[in-house]
Amino acid sequence: MRVTLRILPQVKKGVCGNGSGITGTNRDLRIREDIPKYLLNLDENSAYYDPKIRSMREDLNPDDNPNEKFYAGYNRYRMGGQALEWKQVNIHAWKASGRGQDIHPEAALTQAELHYRWEKDIEEKKRLCKKEKIMEKYGNAASED
Protein backbone atom coordinates (compact mmCIF):
# COMPACT_ATOMS: atom_id res chain seq x y z
CA MET A 1 0.00 0.00 0.00
CA ARG A 2 1.37 3.33 -1.04
CA VAL A 3 0.61 6.58 0.84
CA THR A 4 0.98 9.92 -0.87
CA LEU A 5 1.53 12.97 1.22
CA ARG A 6 0.21 16.26 0.01
CA ILE A 7 2.15 19.30 1.07
CA LEU A 8 -0.18 22.11 2.07
CA PRO A 9 0.87 25.73 1.65
CA GLN A 10 2.12 27.22 4.86
CA VAL A 11 -0.11 29.74 6.53
CA LYS A 12 1.65 32.49 8.37
CA LYS A 13 0.12 33.24 11.73
CA GLY A 14 -1.33 36.73 12.20
CA VAL A 15 -1.37 37.77 8.58
CA CYS A 16 -4.54 38.79 6.73
CA GLY A 17 -5.34 37.56 3.27
CA ASN A 18 -4.42 40.91 1.79
CA GLY A 19 -0.92 40.77 3.22
CA SER A 20 -1.30 43.81 5.45
CA GLY A 21 0.01 42.03 8.52
CA ILE A 22 -3.06 42.94 10.61
CA THR A 23 -5.29 40.25 12.04
CA GLY A 24 -9.05 40.55 11.82
CA THR A 25 -9.47 40.87 15.58
CA ASN A 26 -6.84 43.56 15.95
CA ARG A 27 -7.93 45.71 13.00
CA ASP A 28 -10.65 47.69 14.82
CA LEU A 29 -8.59 48.68 17.84
CA ARG A 30 -7.29 52.19 18.29
CA ILE A 31 -3.71 53.16 17.63
CA ARG A 32 -1.88 52.82 20.94
CA GLU A 33 -0.01 56.11 20.58
CA ASP A 34 -3.28 58.06 20.69
CA ILE A 35 -4.39 59.19 24.14
CA PRO A 36 -7.99 58.19 24.89
CA LYS A 37 -10.41 61.02 25.63
CA TYR A 38 -11.39 59.62 29.02
CA LEU A 39 -7.77 59.87 30.22
CA LEU A 40 -7.46 63.60 29.52
CA ASN A 41 -9.20 64.52 32.79
CA LEU A 42 -9.13 61.95 35.59
CA ASP A 43 -11.26 63.97 38.01
CA GLU A 44 -14.18 61.97 39.44
CA ASN A 45 -16.64 64.77 38.66
CA SER A 46 -15.55 65.22 35.06
CA ALA A 47 -17.57 64.14 32.03
CA TYR A 48 -18.97 60.61 31.95
CA TYR A 49 -17.50 58.22 29.41
CA ASP A 50 -19.92 55.56 28.21
CA PRO A 51 -17.76 52.55 27.27
CA LYS A 52 -20.61 50.67 25.62
CA ILE A 53 -21.10 53.23 22.85
CA ARG A 54 -17.61 54.74 23.21
CA SER A 55 -18.80 58.30 23.56
CA MET A 56 -18.29 61.20 25.92
CA ARG A 57 -20.95 63.83 25.35
CA GLU A 58 -20.02 66.46 27.92
CA ASP A 59 -16.98 68.69 27.88
CA LEU A 60 -14.03 67.33 29.87
CA ASN A 61 -12.71 70.73 30.88
CA PRO A 62 -15.52 73.30 30.63
CA ASP A 63 -13.44 76.03 32.28
CA ASP A 64 -10.61 75.94 29.73
CA ASN A 65 -10.26 78.28 26.77
CA PRO A 66 -12.45 76.86 23.94
CA ASN A 67 -9.87 77.81 21.29
CA GLU A 68 -7.15 75.72 22.95
CA LYS A 69 -9.17 72.58 23.66
CA PHE A 70 -8.20 69.23 22.21
CA TYR A 71 -11.68 67.77 22.75
CA ALA A 72 -14.88 69.61 23.65
CA GLY A 73 -17.36 66.73 23.74
CA TYR A 74 -19.84 65.38 21.21
CA ASN A 75 -22.55 67.82 22.31
CA ARG A 76 -20.52 70.57 20.64
CA TYR A 77 -21.24 68.98 17.27
CA ARG A 78 -24.81 67.95 18.06
CA MET A 79 -25.98 71.51 18.75
CA GLY A 80 -24.47 73.39 15.85
CA GLY A 81 -24.20 73.55 12.10
CA GLN A 82 -26.39 71.29 10.03
CA ALA A 83 -27.42 69.18 13.02
CA LEU A 84 -29.42 72.09 14.42
CA GLU A 85 -30.99 72.79 11.02
CA TRP A 86 -31.90 69.09 10.65
CA LYS A 87 -33.55 69.18 14.06
CA GLN A 88 -35.59 72.24 13.02
CA VAL A 89 -36.69 70.50 9.80
CA ASN A 90 -37.84 67.51 11.86
CA ILE A 91 -39.79 69.72 14.28
CA HIS A 92 -41.41 71.48 11.32
CA ALA A 93 -42.37 68.10 9.81
CA TRP A 94 -43.96 66.98 13.10
CA LYS A 95 -46.00 70.18 13.31
CA ALA A 96 -47.02 69.91 9.65
CA SER A 97 -48.14 66.32 10.10
CA GLY A 98 -50.30 67.51 13.00
CA ARG A 99 -51.96 69.95 10.57
CA GLY A 100 -52.66 67.11 8.12
CA GLN A 101 -49.78 67.65 5.70
CA ASP A 102 -47.80 64.63 4.57
CA ILE A 103 -44.13 65.51 5.11
CA HIS A 104 -41.60 62.84 5.94
CA PRO A 105 -38.01 64.12 6.37
CA GLU A 106 -36.34 60.70 6.27
CA ALA A 107 -38.14 59.51 3.14
CA ALA A 108 -38.18 62.80 1.22
CA LEU A 109 -35.48 65.00 2.68
CA THR A 110 -35.47 67.56 -0.13
CA GLN A 111 -39.25 67.96 -0.02
CA ALA A 112 -39.19 68.44 3.76
CA GLU A 113 -36.36 70.97 3.60
CA LEU A 114 -37.94 72.97 0.76
CA HIS A 115 -41.29 73.04 2.58
CA TYR A 116 -39.52 74.19 5.75
CA ARG A 117 -37.74 77.02 3.88
CA TRP A 118 -40.95 78.01 2.07
CA GLU A 119 -42.93 78.31 5.32
CA LYS A 120 -39.99 80.09 6.95
CA ASP A 121 -40.04 82.68 4.13
CA ILE A 122 -43.81 83.13 4.51
CA GLU A 123 -43.42 83.70 8.25
CA GLU A 124 -40.65 86.25 7.62
CA LYS A 125 -42.82 88.12 5.08
CA LYS A 126 -45.75 88.17 7.54
CA ARG A 127 -43.47 89.51 10.27
CA LEU A 128 -42.13 92.29 8.02
CA CYS A 129 -45.63 93.22 6.83
CA LYS A 130 -46.84 93.42 10.44
CA LYS A 131 -43.84 95.57 11.35
CA GLU A 132 -44.54 97.96 8.44
CA LYS A 133 -48.21 98.30 9.47
CA ILE A 134 -47.19 99.14 13.02
CA MET A 135 -44.66 101.69 11.74
CA GLU A 136 -47.36 103.31 9.55
CA LYS A 137 -49.86 103.45 12.39
CA TYR A 138 -47.63 104.57 15.26
CA GLY A 139 -44.48 105.88 13.56
CA ASN A 140 -40.91 105.41 14.59
CA ALA A 141 -40.18 106.61 18.12
CA ALA A 142 -36.44 106.60 17.39
CA SER A 143 -36.71 109.02 14.47
CA GLU A 144 -35.89 112.72 14.92
CA ASP A 145 -39.26 113.97 13.59
PDB file of C-alpha atoms in Angstrom:
ATOM      1  CA  MET A   1       0.000   0.000   0.000  1.00  0.00           C
ATOM      2  CA  ARG A   2       1.375   3.328  -1.039  1.00  0.00           C
ATOM      3  CA  VAL A   3       0.611   6.578   0.840  1.00  0.00           C
ATOM      4  CA  THR A   4       0.984   9.924  -0.873  1.00  0.00           C
ATOM      5  CA  LEU A   5       1.527  12.973   1.217  1.00  0.00           C
ATOM      6  CA  ARG A   6       0.212  16.264   0.012  1.00  0.00           C
ATOM      7  CA  ILE A   7       2.149  19.297   1.066  1.00  0.00           C
ATOM      8  CA  LEU A   8      -0.181  22.111   2.066  1.00  0.00           C
ATOM      9  CA  PRO A   9       0.870  25.726   1.652  1.00  0.00           C
ATOM     10  CA  GLN A  10       2.125  27.215   4.860  1.00  0.00           C
ATOM     11  CA  VAL A  11      -0.107  29.741   6.530  1.00  0.00           C
ATOM     12  CA  LYS A  12       1.651  32.491   8.372  1.00  0.00           C
ATOM     13  CA  LYS A  13       0.125  33.238  11.733  1.00  0.00           C
ATOM     14  CA  GLY A  14      -1.329  36.725  12.201  1.00  0.00           C
ATOM     15  CA  VAL A  15      -1.373  37.772   8.578  1.00  0.00           C
ATOM     16  CA  CYS A  16      -4.544  38.795   6.733  1.00  0.00           C
ATOM     17  CA  GLY A  17      -5.342  37.559   3.269  1.00  0.00           C
ATOM     18  CA  ASN A  18      -4.421  40.914   1.790  1.00  0.00           C
ATOM     19  CA  GLY A  19      -0.917  40.767   3.218  1.00  0.00           C
ATOM     20  CA  SER A  20      -1.298  43.813   5.455  1.00  0.00           C
ATOM     21  CA  GLY A  21       0.009  42.034   8.522  1.00  0.00           C
ATOM     22  CA  ILE A  22      -3.065  42.939  10.609  1.00  0.00           C
ATOM     23  CA  THR A  23      -5.287  40.248  12.036  1.00  0.00           C
ATOM     24  CA  GLY A  24      -9.051  40.548  11.819  1.00  0.00           C
ATOM     25  CA  THR A  25      -9.468  40.873  15.581  1.00  0.00           C
ATOM     26  CA  ASN A  26      -6.838  43.564  15.948  1.00  0.00           C
ATOM     27  CA  ARG A  27      -7.929  45.713  13.003  1.00  0.00           C
ATOM     28  CA  ASP A  28     -10.654  47.689  14.820  1.00  0.00           C
ATOM     29  CA  LEU A  29      -8.590  48.682  17.842  1.00  0.00           C
ATOM     30  CA  ARG A  30      -7.288  52.192  18.293  1.00  0.00           C
ATOM     31  CA  ILE A  31      -3.708  53.156  17.629  1.00  0.00           C
ATOM     32  CA  ARG A  32      -1.881  52.816  20.937  1.00  0.00           C
ATOM     33  CA  GLU A  33      -0.007  56.112  20.585  1.00  0.00           C
ATOM     34  CA  ASP A  34      -3.283  58.061  20.690  1.00  0.00           C
ATOM     35  CA  ILE A  35      -4.388  59.195  24.137  1.00  0.00           C
ATOM     36  CA  PRO A  36      -7.988  58.187  24.894  1.00  0.00           C
ATOM     37  CA  LYS A  37     -10.414  61.023  25.634  1.00  0.00           C
ATOM     38  CA  TYR A  38     -11.390  59.620  29.016  1.00  0.00           C
ATOM     39  CA  LEU A  39      -7.772  59.870  30.216  1.00  0.00           C
ATOM     40  CA  LEU A  40      -7.463  63.598  29.523  1.00  0.00           C
ATOM     41  CA  ASN A  41      -9.203  64.524  32.792  1.00  0.00           C
ATOM     42  CA  LEU A  42      -9.129  61.953  35.595  1.00  0.00           C
ATOM     43  CA  ASP A  43     -11.260  63.968  38.013  1.00  0.00           C
ATOM     44  CA  GLU A  44     -14.183  61.969  39.438  1.00  0.00           C
ATOM     45  CA  ASN A  45     -16.639  64.766  38.660  1.00  0.00           C
ATOM     46  CA  SER A  46     -15.546  65.220  35.057  1.00  0.00           C
ATOM     47  CA  ALA A  47     -17.574  64.137  32.029  1.00  0.00           C
ATOM     48  CA  TYR A  48     -18.972  60.606  31.955  1.00  0.00           C
ATOM     49  CA  TYR A  49     -17.496  58.219  29.407  1.00  0.00           C
ATOM     50  CA  ASP A  50     -19.916  55.560  28.208  1.00  0.00           C
ATOM     51  CA  PRO A  51     -17.764  52.548  27.272  1.00  0.00           C
ATOM     52  CA  LYS A  52     -20.610  50.667  25.615  1.00  0.00           C
ATOM     53  CA  ILE A  53     -21.099  53.229  22.851  1.00  0.00           C
ATOM     54  CA  ARG A  54     -17.613  54.743  23.210  1.00  0.00           C
ATOM     55  CA  SER A  55     -18.800  58.300  23.560  1.00  0.00           C
ATOM     56  CA  MET A  56     -18.291  61.201  25.918  1.00  0.00           C
ATOM     57  CA  ARG A  57     -20.954  63.832  25.350  1.00  0.00           C
ATOM     58  CA  GLU A  58     -20.022  66.461  27.923  1.00  0.00           C
ATOM     59  CA  ASP A  59     -16.978  68.688  27.879  1.00  0.00           C
ATOM     60  CA  LEU A  60     -14.032  67.328  29.866  1.00  0.00           C
ATOM     61  CA  ASN A  61     -12.708  70.734  30.882  1.00  0.00           C
ATOM     62  CA  PRO A  62     -15.521  73.297  30.634  1.00  0.00           C
ATOM     63  CA  ASP A  63     -13.438  76.030  32.284  1.00  0.00           C
ATOM     64  CA  ASP A  64     -10.607  75.936  29.730  1.00  0.00           C
ATOM     65  CA  ASN A  65     -10.264  78.276  26.766  1.00  0.00           C
ATOM     66  CA  PRO A  66     -12.449  76.865  23.939  1.00  0.00           C
ATOM     67  CA  ASN A  67      -9.867  77.805  21.292  1.00  0.00           C
ATOM     68  CA  GLU A  68      -7.148  75.719  22.952  1.00  0.00           C
ATOM     69  CA  LYS A  69      -9.169  72.579  23.662  1.00  0.00           C
ATOM     70  CA  PHE A  70      -8.203  69.234  22.213  1.00  0.00           C
ATOM     71  CA  TYR A  71     -11.678  67.769  22.746  1.00  0.00           C
ATOM     72  CA  ALA A  72     -14.877  69.609  23.653  1.00  0.00           C
ATOM     73  CA  GLY A  73     -17.362  66.728  23.745  1.00  0.00           C
ATOM     74  CA  TYR A  74     -19.839  65.378  21.213  1.00  0.00           C
ATOM     75  CA  ASN A  75     -22.548  67.823  22.305  1.00  0.00           C
ATOM     76  CA  ARG A  76     -20.525  70.570  20.641  1.00  0.00           C
ATOM     77  CA  TYR A  77     -21.241  68.980  17.268  1.00  0.00           C
ATOM     78  CA  ARG A  78     -24.805  67.951  18.063  1.00  0.00           C
ATOM     79  CA  MET A  79     -25.983  71.506  18.752  1.00  0.00           C
ATOM     80  CA  GLY A  80     -24.472  73.392  15.854  1.00  0.00           C
ATOM     81  CA  GLY A  81     -24.198  73.549  12.103  1.00  0.00           C
ATOM     82  CA  GLN A  82     -26.386  71.289  10.032  1.00  0.00           C
ATOM     83  CA  ALA A  83     -27.419  69.177  13.021  1.00  0.00           C
ATOM     84  CA  LEU A  84     -29.415  72.088  14.420  1.00  0.00           C
ATOM     85  CA  GLU A  85     -30.991  72.787  11.021  1.00  0.00           C
ATOM     86  CA  TRP A  86     -31.898  69.085  10.645  1.00  0.00           C
ATOM     87  CA  LYS A  87     -33.553  69.185  14.060  1.00  0.00           C
ATOM     88  CA  GLN A  88     -35.593  72.237  13.024  1.00  0.00           C
ATOM     89  CA  VAL A  89     -36.695  70.504   9.804  1.00  0.00           C
ATOM     90  CA  ASN A  90     -37.840  67.506  11.862  1.00  0.00           C
ATOM     91  CA  ILE A  91     -39.794  69.716  14.275  1.00  0.00           C
ATOM     92  CA  HIS A  92     -41.412  71.477  11.324  1.00  0.00           C
ATOM     93  CA  ALA A  93     -42.367  68.097   9.808  1.00  0.00           C
ATOM     94  CA  TRP A  94     -43.965  66.981  13.104  1.00  0.00           C
ATOM     95  CA  LYS A  95     -45.998  70.182  13.312  1.00  0.00           C
ATOM     96  CA  ALA A  96     -47.018  69.911   9.646  1.00  0.00           C
ATOM     97  CA  SER A  97     -48.144  66.316  10.098  1.00  0.00           C
ATOM     98  CA  GLY A  98     -50.296  67.510  12.996  1.00  0.00           C
ATOM     99  CA  ARG A  99     -51.959  69.946  10.567  1.00  0.00           C
ATOM    100  CA  GLY A 100     -52.659  67.109   8.123  1.00  0.00           C
ATOM    101  CA  GLN A 101     -49.775  67.654   5.701  1.00  0.00           C
ATOM    102  CA  ASP A 102     -47.801  64.630   4.565  1.00  0.00           C
ATOM    103  CA  ILE A 103     -44.133  65.513   5.112  1.00  0.00           C
ATOM    104  CA  HIS A 104     -41.597  62.837   5.937  1.00  0.00           C
ATOM    105  CA  PRO A 105     -38.013  64.124   6.371  1.00  0.00           C
ATOM    106  CA  GLU A 106     -36.344  60.696   6.275  1.00  0.00           C
ATOM    107  CA  ALA A 107     -38.143  59.507   3.142  1.00  0.00           C
ATOM    108  CA  ALA A 108     -38.181  62.801   1.223  1.00  0.00           C
ATOM    109  CA  LEU A 109     -35.475  65.005   2.681  1.00  0.00           C
ATOM    110  CA  THR A 110     -35.469  67.559  -0.132  1.00  0.00           C
ATOM    111  CA  GLN A 111     -39.245  67.958  -0.016  1.00  0.00           C
ATOM    112  CA  ALA A 112     -39.192  68.440   3.756  1.00  0.00           C
ATOM    113  CA  GLU A 113     -36.358  70.973   3.597  1.00  0.00           C
ATOM    114  CA  LEU A 114     -37.944  72.968   0.762  1.00  0.00           C
ATOM    115  CA  HIS A 115     -41.289  73.037   2.575  1.00  0.00           C
ATOM    116  CA  TYR A 116     -39.523  74.187   5.750  1.00  0.00           C
ATOM    117  CA  ARG A 117     -37.741  77.020   3.879  1.00  0.00           C
ATOM    118  CA  TRP A 118     -40.952  78.005   2.070  1.00  0.00           C
ATOM    119  CA  GLU A 119     -42.927  78.309   5.320  1.00  0.00           C
ATOM    120  CA  LYS A 120     -39.993  80.095   6.955  1.00  0.00           C
ATOM    121  CA  ASP A 121     -40.038  82.685   4.132  1.00  0.00           C
ATOM    122  CA  ILE A 122     -43.809  83.130   4.505  1.00  0.00           C
ATOM    123  CA  GLU A 123     -43.420  83.702   8.253  1.00  0.00           C
ATOM    124  CA  GLU A 124     -40.654  86.255   7.616  1.00  0.00           C
ATOM    125  CA  LYS A 125     -42.823  88.121   5.082  1.00  0.00           C
ATOM    126  CA  LYS A 126     -45.749  88.169   7.536  1.00  0.00           C
ATOM    127  CA  ARG A 127     -43.472  89.513  10.266  1.00  0.00           C
ATOM    128  CA  LEU A 128     -42.125  92.286   8.022  1.00  0.00           C
ATOM    129  CA  CYS A 129     -45.635  93.218   6.833  1.00  0.00           C
ATOM    130  CA  LYS A 130     -46.840  93.422  10.435  1.00  0.00           C
ATOM    131  CA  LYS A 131     -43.836  95.570  11.346  1.00  0.00           C
ATOM    132  CA  GLU A 132     -44.544  97.962   8.441  1.00  0.00           C
ATOM    133  CA  LYS A 133     -48.205  98.299   9.467  1.00  0.00           C
ATOM    134  CA  ILE A 134     -47.192  99.138  13.020  1.00  0.00           C
ATOM    135  CA  MET A 135     -44.665 101.692  11.740  1.00  0.00           C
ATOM    136  CA  GLU A 136     -47.364 103.314   9.553  1.00  0.00           C
ATOM    137  CA  LYS A 137     -49.855 103.451  12.395  1.00  0.00           C
ATOM    138  CA  TYR A 138     -47.627 104.574  15.262  1.00  0.00           C
ATOM    139  CA  GLY A 139     -44.484 105.881  13.563  1.00  0.00           C
ATOM    140  CA  ASN A 140     -40.907 105.408  14.587  1.00  0.00           C
ATOM    141  CA  ALA A 141     -40.175 106.614  18.120  1.00  0.00           C
ATOM    142  CA  ALA A 142     -36.444 106.597  17.392  1.00  0.00           C
ATOM    143  CA  SER A 143     -36.710 109.017  14.466  1.00  0.00           C
ATOM    144  CA  GLU A 144     -35.893 112.717  14.920  1.00  0.00           C
ATOM    145  CA  ASP A 145     -39.264 113.968  13.587  1.00  0.00           C
TER     146      ASP A 145
END
